[in-house]
């Protein structure tokens, strides 16, 4: 068997289809890697071995009968633990859902398994998707495989660490303000936030409904594309899903002819780490050398992004998390009086960051403050979306850093929330505009930490992102470099 | 004159007559065992999302048109946030700043004849809550929750504060009930909560325009309760004013046992529902097609229909009343009358034969197997003298029983109609012998006696003789011209 823990999803699928390896063997290889690497990294909250092996057996039987194999046959993967899995606990890394077992699968999960993937486990995260370090998990922080003293990024912390450490070639995360792209950048992965509505949110436990999107993380552009294609397309169970048909599985050719790229010069200023600045500028040069037309572009209102986001997302969060009241499911702290029981259950069940956002969101929606905060933020969101529309009249892609710096040490800022919110400064604007954005590895710092560049495209033009990503992947030659 | 004149406004919750709930596929029926009509969506499980029921929109639009309201082309759903155990998501999906319809009026018949117009403010769609079943005070076991009703579709109809007395309020509610039940918007079953009402009551001084604080009275679920509760509340407020006390702004609950209202909560602790647009649902667009369909099928108000049946069709008031008791009866009658061109005959048949059949099927019009066109055709044959009334009744009963066509039913009831030849000739001879007196009368020029002879022929034929042919042959035998 020529497969290794670093084999891509595409390679695994071909090996399975060619009869070189069984799905059960692939699953075993991954499970062994999980046994070795998960205890130190804490990437997975639970391993769903029985489920993965059952699916592997089905696929092997199908293969033995000579049946046509689905496009991700035998590919092991993990999903963030805010995606519902039938009969498997789905905790959102929160005490309040510690023992919660959903009675149904999220659409993205059932589509992946339908495409032949083996669900190997549920990945750690910042509680309910709130955080950008992976430290806000009720079940302990996840460590960065490149440097275990550093954070893997978040909130899809476990998904990123599992893929970067070779447990699986691919994972599903969710991205509200950068929760797929930022950990992808910190862990040297491709991380896609699809166009809002391109992937069903049904079964994704909501944080901020108007911003949440499910997206893949992978070590190759092609794998990220394959996983995206497999989960894309309309879903009658999600009223906000777009009607456009699923993405064709064939990835775009990595050709740049005629491609106009806008380099976001504002995002390469003094606030950005010099090494990150240099690597992103280097990626721009590669694109130019490869035949793309690169020019400067600007988003005048993007600077309001963080403030806008931290009004709108908490507002929606305060409402979305109201259902966790200890009455029907989840943690309950029994009390004689109803109000006391709510307070005790939610007080014991939610972590600090969740409480902070529920409080902030409740405040910005309150009578007397709504206009100054919530309504104003909605207008700012529209202004940011208009910036992108103007930029995309001139260029086909926007390029900038995914994050201001590389992965930082655990416990930085003493957990100061405001300073941590600034991690999302570049990933938030495309999320507010509902646009597709992809974090692409663009090099390593002198200390050996991965750095990501963010590509942003027009609505529904994920293929354009992958054209450029595929080109950069070849041109930069970063594949094959793995954490020790 | 002082603070003396009651000012009453009503908020009426109308259960829409849909097969399924407002945002999921669960049955919206009544009487199932607790929690049997539930799913992840209406239980508010994590990750579940709402999908709007088009039939509920149709019925709400129908209600709006029946009430002369302006339908908003782009309305939207909002979240009303509050905690209560029977509210699964911690918020209710309703409409707030952009309701489905505004304005409008309903004509309410006055006791002394004539009618008054009650002005309406708005109509909006919203989901119902579940039911809390509280254990008896001090009893063990606490409260139980039944979510069968959670998510059932409601239209809330709000009047302007323009009702001047408890009687007027109750009359309005009766007229609204009749109008919406007639239009098929709701089952109208008060005992199942199909129409539930809250009232806002204050007193006004018409001279100065001053008024007391508004008191909301809840739980008015029958016409009688509305009248009793409001009468009690008006006199309570009058007594308070007379004794120099202040009427506090508060919410009171009507207790049908005591006939009194009691404080539920004081409004001084102002409730802030933190409304905001529901990000899980796109704007509700009511298209021209739906509006056109509903305008086209728009029913006349039962009162107007009754008048038209009397004046244009010449029906007695009794008939018009019976035929407008519900929409189905009226529609069936109109179709029969149109086909047979004899409204009184159609009325006689619908009030007797047709309603008897419908009643035998538990009032379910969908189980009546005779199309009104078919009955109309049958009655036209009777009118033309080609079928006896007796045979027509037997044919109708058989059609209703077996679903056969008229021709098949006639044949099944003893072969073809007798209209010439030996058989008819013999029947005529028998009739002349049996009714010699009538024969004499006809010969003496009393044409009316011919009917007795025709009846005799029909009786002897078991209803199978064609009346028109029998009449013609009798005239020939009695020495008159064949044709009259």
CSV table of C-alpha atoms in Angstrom, one decimal, chain A residues 90-300:
chain,number,residue,atom,x,y,z
A,90,UNK,CA,-22.7,17.1,19.1
A,91,UNK,CA,-21.5,19.4,21.9
A,92,UNK,CA,-20.3,22.7,20.2
A,93,UNK,CA,-17.5,22.4,22.8
A,94,UNK,CA,-20.0,23.6,25.4
A,95,UNK,CA,-20.9,22.2,28.8
A,96,UNK,CA,-24.5,23.0,28.0
A,97,UNK,CA,-24.6,20.4,25.2
A,98,UNK,CA,-22.1,18.0,26.8
A,99,UNK,CA,-24.4,15.0,26.5
A,100,UNK,CA,-26.6,16.2,23.5
A,101,UNK,CA,-27.2,13.6,20.8
A,102,UNK,CA,-29.0,15.0,17.7
A,103,UNK,CA,-31.7,12.9,16.1
A,104,UNK,CA,-30.6,13.9,12.6
A,105,UNK,CA,-27.5,14.6,10.4
A,106,UNK,CA,-26.6,18.0,9.1
A,107,UNK,CA,-27.1,18.3,5.4
A,108,UNK,CA,-23.3,18.9,4.8
A,109,UNK,CA,-22.5,15.8,6.8
A,110,UNK,CA,-25.0,13.5,5.0
A,111,UNK,CA,-23.8,14.9,1.6
A,112,UNK,CA,-20.1,14.1,2.5
A,113,UNK,CA,-21.0,10.6,3.7
A,114,UNK,CA,-23.2,10.2,0.6
A,115,UNK,CA,-20.1,11.0,-1.5
A,116,UNK,CA,-18.3,8.2,0.2
A,117,UNK,CA,-16.4,9.9,3.0
A,118,UNK,CA,-15.7,8.1,6.2
A,119,UNK,CA,-16.7,10.2,9.3
A,120,UNK,CA,-13.9,9.6,11.7
A,121,UNK,CA,-14.6,12.1,14.5
A,122,UNK,CA,-15.9,15.3,15.8
A,123,UNK,CA,-13.4,18.2,16.0
A,124,UNK,CA,-12.8,20.6,18.8
A,125,UNK,CA,-13.7,24.2,18.5
A,126,UNK,CA,-14.1,27.5,20.3
A,127,UNK,CA,-17.4,27.1,22.1
A,128,UNK,CA,-20.3,27.6,19.6
A,129,UNK,CA,-17.7,28.9,17.1
A,130,UNK,CA,-16.9,32.0,19.3
A,131,UNK,CA,-13.2,32.6,19.3
A,132,UNK,CA,-10.1,32.6,17.1
A,133,UNK,CA,-7.6,30.6,19.2
A,134,UNK,CA,-9.3,27.3,20.0
A,135,UNK,CA,-8.8,28.1,23.7
A,136,UNK,CA,-12.5,28.8,24.3
A,137,UNK,CA,-13.4,25.1,24.4
A,138,UNK,CA,-15.1,23.7,27.5
A,139,UNK,CA,-13.0,20.5,26.8
A,140,UNK,CA,-9.6,22.1,26.7
A,141,UNK,CA,-7.6,23.9,24.0
A,142,UNK,CA,-6.3,22.4,20.8
A,143,UNK,CA,-2.6,22.8,20.0
A,144,UNK,CA,-1.0,23.9,16.8
A,145,UNK,CA,0.7,20.8,15.1
A,146,UNK,CA,3.4,23.2,13.7
A,147,UNK,CA,4.3,24.4,17.2
A,148,UNK,CA,2.4,23.0,20.2
A,149,UNK,CA,3.1,26.1,22.2
A,150,UNK,CA,1.0,28.1,19.8
A,151,UNK,CA,-2.7,28.2,19.0
A,152,UNK,CA,-4.1,26.6,15.9
A,153,UNK,CA,-6.5,29.4,15.3
A,154,UNK,CA,-10.2,29.2,15.6
A,155,UNK,CA,-12.9,28.6,15.9
A,156,UNK,CA,-12.4,25.5,13.6
A,157,UNK,CA,-9.4,24.7,15.7
A,158,UNK,CA,-9.7,21.0,15.9
A,159,UNK,CA,-10.6,20.6,12.3
A,160,UNK,CA,-7.4,22.5,11.3
A,161,UNK,CA,-5.1,20.6,13.7
A,162,UNK,CA,-6.5,17.2,12.6
A,163,UNK,CA,-5.8,17.9,8.9
A,164,UNK,CA,-2.4,19.6,9.5
A,165,UNK,CA,-1.2,16.7,11.7
A,166,UNK,CA,-2.1,14.1,9.2
A,167,UNK,CA,-5.1,12.5,11.0
A,168,UNK,CA,-7.3,13.1,7.9
A,169,UNK,CA,-6.7,14.8,4.6
A,170,UNK,CA,-9.8,17.0,4.9
A,171,UNK,CA,-12.3,18.4,7.4
A,172,UNK,CA,-15.4,20.5,7.6
A,173,UNK,CA,-15.4,23.6,9.7
A,174,UNK,CA,-17.7,26.6,9.8
A,175,UNK,CA,-16.9,30.2,9.1
A,176,UNK,CA,-18.8,33.1,10.6
A,177,UNK,CA,-16.2,35.8,10.6
A,178,UNK,CA,-13.1,33.8,9.7
A,179,UNK,CA,-13.4,30.6,11.6
A,180,UNK,CA,-12.3,28.4,8.6
A,181,UNK,CA,-9.8,30.7,7.0
A,182,UNK,CA,-7.9,31.9,10.1
A,183,UNK,CA,-7.1,28.4,11.4
A,184,UNK,CA,-6.3,27.3,7.9
A,185,UNK,CA,-3.7,30.1,7.7
A,186,UNK,CA,-2.3,29.3,11.1
A,187,UNK,CA,-2.0,25.6,10.2
A,188,UNK,CA,-0.8,25.8,6.6
A,189,UNK,CA,-4.0,24.7,4.9
A,190,UNK,CA,-6.5,25.6,2.2
A,191,UNK,CA,-9.6,26.8,4.0
A,192,UNK,CA,-12.7,27.9,2.1
A,193,UNK,CA,-15.6,30.1,3.2
A,194,UNK,CA,-18.1,29.5,0.3
A,195,UNK,CA,-20.6,32.1,-0.9
A,196,UNK,CA,-23.3,32.6,1.7
A,197,UNK,CA,-26.1,30.1,0.8
A,198,UNK,CA,-23.9,27.9,-1.4
A,199,UNK,CA,-23.7,25.2,1.3
A,200,UNK,CA,-26.7,24.3,3.4
A,201,UNK,CA,-26.7,25.4,7.1
A,202,UNK,CA,-29.2,22.8,8.1
A,203,UNK,CA,-27.8,21.0,11.1
A,204,UNK,CA,-25.1,23.6,11.7
A,205,UNK,CA,-25.7,24.8,15.2
A,206,UNK,CA,-26.3,28.5,14.6
A,207,UNK,CA,-24.0,31.2,16.0
A,208,UNK,CA,-24.9,34.1,13.7
A,209,UNK,CA,-27.3,32.9,11.0
A,210,UNK,CA,-26.7,35.6,8.5
A,211,UNK,CA,-22.9,34.9,8.5
A,212,UNK,CA,-22.5,31.2,9.3
A,213,UNK,CA,-21.2,29.1,6.4
A,214,UNK,CA,-19.9,25.5,6.4
A,215,UNK,CA,-16.6,25.2,4.6
A,216,UNK,CA,-13.7,22.7,4.0
A,217,UNK,CA,-10.1,22.7,5.2
A,218,UNK,CA,-7.6,20.5,3.4
A,219,UNK,CA,-3.9,20.2,2.7
A,220,UNK,CA,-4.3,20.6,-1.1
A,221,UNK,CA,-6.4,23.0,-3.1
A,222,UNK,CA,-7.9,20.1,-5.0
A,223,UNK,CA,-9.1,18.4,-1.9
A,224,UNK,CA,-10.6,21.6,-0.6
A,225,UNK,CA,-12.4,22.0,-3.9
A,226,UNK,CA,-13.6,18.3,-3.9
A,227,UNK,CA,-15.1,18.6,-0.4
A,228,UNK,CA,-16.7,21.9,-1.3
A,229,UNK,CA,-18.2,20.5,-4.5
A,230,UNK,CA,-19.6,17.5,-2.6
A,231,UNK,CA,-21.5,19.6,-0.1
A,232,UNK,CA,-22.6,22.5,-2.3
A,233,UNK,CA,-26.0,23.0,-3.8
A,234,UNK,CA,-29.5,23.9,-2.8
A,235,UNK,CA,-31.2,22.4,0.2
A,236,UNK,CA,-35.0,22.6,0.6
A,237,UNK,CA,-34.5,22.5,4.4
A,238,UNK,CA,-32.5,25.8,4.4
A,239,UNK,CA,-34.5,28.8,3.2
A,240,UNK,CA,-31.3,30.8,2.8
A,241,UNK,CA,-29.6,28.2,0.5
A,242,UNK,CA,-29.1,29.4,-3.1
A,243,UNK,CA,-30.9,27.7,-5.9
A,244,UNK,CA,-27.8,27.2,-8.1
A,245,UNK,CA,-27.0,23.5,-8.9
A,246,UNK,CA,-24.1,21.8,-7.1
A,247,UNK,CA,-20.6,22.6,-8.1
A,248,UNK,CA,-19.3,20.2,-10.8
A,249,UNK,CA,-16.6,17.9,-9.3
A,250,UNK,CA,-13.9,18.7,-11.8
A,251,UNK,CA,-11.6,21.3,-10.4
A,252,UNK,CA,-10.7,24.3,-12.6
A,253,UNK,CA,-7.4,24.3,-14.5
A,254,UNK,CA,-4.8,26.4,-12.7
A,255,UNK,CA,-4.4,29.0,-15.5
A,256,UNK,CA,-4.2,32.7,-15.0
A,257,UNK,CA,-4.7,34.1,-18.5
A,258,UNK,CA,-7.0,37.1,-18.4
A,259,UNK,CA,-7.3,37.0,-14.6
A,260,UNK,CA,-7.3,40.5,-13.0
A,261,UNK,CA,-6.2,40.5,-9.4
A,262,UNK,CA,-6.6,43.4,-7.0
A,263,UNK,CA,-4.0,43.5,-4.3
A,264,UNK,CA,-5.4,45.1,-1.1
A,265,UNK,CA,-2.6,47.5,-0.3
A,266,UNK,CA,-4.3,48.8,2.8
A,267,UNK,CA,-4.0,45.4,4.3
A,268,UNK,CA,-0.2,45.4,3.9
A,269,UNK,CA,0.4,48.3,6.3
A,270,UNK,CA,2.3,48.7,9.5
A,271,UNK,CA,-0.2,46.7,11.6
A,272,UNK,CA,0.7,43.6,9.7
A,273,UNK,CA,3.7,41.4,10.6
A,274,UNK,CA,6.6,42.1,8.1
A,275,UNK,CA,7.1,38.4,7.2
A,276,UNK,CA,3.4,38.1,6.4
A,277,UNK,CA,3.5,41.2,4.4
A,278,UNK,CA,6.5,39.9,2.4
A,279,UNK,CA,5.0,36.5,1.8
A,280,UNK,CA,1.7,37.9,0.5
A,281,UNK,CA,3.5,40.4,-1.7
A,282,UNK,CA,5.5,37.4,-3.0
A,283,UNK,CA,2.3,35.5,-3.8
A,284,UNK,CA,1.1,38.6,-5.8
A,285,UNK,CA,4.4,38.6,-7.7
A,286,UNK,CA,3.9,34.9,-8.6
A,287,UNK,CA,0.5,35.6,-9.9
A,288,UNK,CA,1.8,38.4,-12.0
A,289,UNK,CA,4.6,36.3,-13.3
A,290,UNK,CA,2.1,33.6,-14.1
A,291,UNK,CA,0.1,35.8,-16.4
A,292,UNK,CA,-2.4,37.6,-14.1
A,293,UNK,CA,-2.8,41.3,-14.2
A,294,UNK,CA,-2.2,42.5,-10.7
A,295,UNK,CA,-3.2,46.0,-9.6
A,296,UNK,CA,-3.9,47.8,-6.4
A,297,UNK,CA,-7.4,47.7,-5.0
A,298,UNK,CA,-9.2,49.2,-2.0
A,299,UNK,CA,-12.1,48.7,0.3
A,300,UNK,CA,-12.7,52.1,1.9
